[in-house]
Amino acid sequence: MIEQIGALPYRLVGTVKSTEILLITSRETGRWVVPKGNPMIGKAGHEAAAIEAEEEAGVRGVASPISLGHFGYIKRLAGQADEECQVELFALNVLEMLEWWKEMKERERRWFSAAEAAVAVDEADLGELIHRFGQGMGPRPAA
């Protein structure tokens, strides 16, 4: 099993401060996912998750050092065997959306309400983490 880290990019909108979640498309299948990747030597999990969010989704912000939990998924690569992955997820309070970023030509990005994001992702465990976070049941970093 491959261990990975991921970011849950979010922002608070409106006068009631509802939570919106930024999802991106995967490169291989085009399904809605969160930015994620392999742990980085010398970086804490939340720091690596913030780097992945900038590279894959074109956002910068403040990541919580407290994990939201884990979710699993099957990584599908063309011409290779599927691999089981376990992702530790960290909330990322988005402060800046970049106009240009590393993977902008490879992915789409879109803001969803937390409820919409929870059902847009294929992984049930990720959907549950998003749902709980949208209900205010998860650590949020200070801006």
Coordinates of C-alpha atoms in Angstrom, one line a residue:
M1 CA 0.0 0.0 0.0
I2 CA 1.2 3.5 -0.9
E3 CA 1.0 6.1 1.8
Q4 CA 0.2 9.6 0.6
I5 CA -0.7 13.1 1.9
G6 CA -3.6 15.3 0.6
A7 CA -5.0 18.7 1.0
L8 CA -8.6 19.7 1.4
P9 CA -8.6 23.3 0.0
Y10 CA -11.5 25.3 1.4
R11 CA -12.9 28.8 1.8
L12 CA -15.7 30.4 3.8
V13 CA -18.2 32.4 1.7
G14 CA -21.2 34.6 2.3
T15 CA -22.5 36.3 5.4
V16 CA -23.2 33.0 7.1
K17 CA -19.7 31.8 6.2
S18 CA -20.6 28.5 4.5
T19 CA -17.8 26.2 3.5
E20 CA -16.8 25.7 -0.1
I21 CA -14.4 23.0 -1.1
L22 CA -12.0 23.1 -4.2
L23 CA -11.8 19.9 -6.1
I24 CA -9.6 19.1 -9.1
T25 CA -9.9 16.5 -11.8
S26 CA -7.5 13.5 -11.9
R27 CA -5.2 13.4 -14.9
E28 CA -5.9 9.7 -15.7
T29 CA -9.7 9.5 -15.4
G30 CA -11.0 13.0 -15.0
R31 CA -12.9 12.3 -11.8
W32 CA -13.2 14.9 -9.0
V33 CA -10.4 14.5 -6.4
V34 CA -8.4 16.5 -3.9
P35 CA -4.7 17.4 -4.4
K36 CA -2.5 14.7 -3.1
G37 CA 0.9 13.1 -3.5
N38 CA 3.7 11.3 -1.8
P39 CA 5.2 12.5 1.5
M40 CA 8.3 14.8 1.1
I41 CA 11.5 14.3 2.9
G42 CA 12.1 17.2 5.4
K43 CA 8.4 18.3 5.3
A44 CA 5.6 17.7 7.7
G45 CA 2.5 16.1 6.2
H46 CA 0.5 19.4 6.2
E47 CA 3.5 21.2 4.6
A48 CA 3.7 18.7 1.8
A49 CA -0.1 18.8 1.3
A50 CA 0.2 22.6 0.8
I51 CA 2.8 22.1 -1.8
E52 CA 0.7 19.5 -3.6
A53 CA -2.3 22.0 -3.5
E54 CA -0.2 24.7 -5.2
E55 CA 1.2 22.4 -7.9
E56 CA -2.1 20.6 -8.7
A57 CA -4.8 23.1 -7.9
G58 CA -3.0 26.5 -8.1
V59 CA -3.9 27.6 -4.6
R60 CA -1.9 28.9 -1.7
G61 CA -3.0 29.1 1.9
V62 CA -2.5 27.9 5.5
A63 CA -2.6 24.2 6.2
S64 CA -3.7 22.8 9.5
P65 CA -1.1 20.5 11.1
I66 CA -3.9 18.4 12.5
S67 CA -5.0 15.6 10.2
L68 CA -8.7 15.3 9.2
G69 CA -8.3 11.6 8.9
H70 CA -7.5 9.0 6.2
F71 CA -9.2 7.8 3.1
G72 CA -8.3 5.0 0.6
Y73 CA -8.4 4.8 -3.1
I74 CA -7.2 2.7 -6.0
K75 CA -4.6 4.5 -8.2
R76 CA -5.2 3.6 -11.8
L77 CA -2.3 4.2 -14.2
A78 CA -2.4 3.4 -17.9
G79 CA -0.5 0.3 -18.7
Q80 CA 0.3 -0.5 -15.1
A81 CA -1.3 -2.5 -12.3
D82 CA -3.7 -0.7 -10.0
E83 CA -2.2 0.3 -6.7
E84 CA -4.0 0.7 -3.3
C85 CA -3.3 4.1 -1.6
Q86 CA -4.0 5.5 1.8
V87 CA -4.1 9.3 2.0
E88 CA -3.8 11.4 5.2
L89 CA -5.9 14.6 4.6
F90 CA -5.1 18.1 5.9
A91 CA -7.4 21.2 5.7
L92 CA -6.0 24.1 3.7
N93 CA -7.5 27.5 4.2
V94 CA -7.2 29.0 0.7
L95 CA -5.9 32.6 0.7
E96 CA -4.7 32.9 -2.9
M97 CA -5.8 31.5 -6.3
L98 CA -3.0 31.5 -8.8
E99 CA -3.6 32.5 -12.4
W100 CA -0.8 30.1 -13.5
W101 CA 0.4 26.9 -11.9
K102 CA 2.4 23.8 -12.6
E103 CA -0.5 21.4 -13.6
M104 CA -3.0 23.9 -15.0
K105 CA -3.1 22.4 -18.5
E106 CA -3.6 18.9 -17.0
R107 CA -6.5 19.5 -14.6
E108 CA -9.7 21.4 -14.1
R109 CA -10.5 23.0 -10.7
R110 CA -13.9 24.0 -9.4
W111 CA -15.5 25.2 -6.1
F112 CA -18.3 23.1 -4.7
S113 CA -20.4 23.5 -1.6
A114 CA -19.2 21.0 1.0
A115 CA -22.4 18.9 0.5
E116 CA -21.8 18.9 -3.3
A117 CA -18.1 18.0 -2.9
A118 CA -18.9 15.1 -0.6
V119 CA -21.0 13.4 -3.3
A120 CA -18.8 14.5 -6.3
V121 CA -15.8 12.4 -5.1
D122 CA -15.9 8.6 -5.8
E123 CA -14.3 7.6 -2.5
A124 CA -16.9 7.1 0.2
D125 CA -14.3 7.7 3.0
L126 CA -13.2 11.0 1.4
G127 CA -16.9 12.0 1.0
E128 CA -17.4 11.4 4.7
L129 CA -14.4 13.5 5.6
I130 CA -15.6 16.3 3.4
H131 CA -19.1 16.1 4.9
R132 CA -17.8 16.2 8.5
F133 CA -15.5 19.1 7.7
G134 CA -18.4 21.0 6.0
Q135 CA -20.4 20.5 9.2
G136 CA -17.6 22.2 11.2
M137 CA -16.3 18.9 12.6
G138 CA -12.6 19.3 11.7
P139 CA -9.5 21.4 12.5
R140 CA -9.3 24.7 10.6
P141 CA -6.1 26.6 10.4
A142 CA -5.9 30.3 11.3
A143 CA -5.6 32.6 8.3

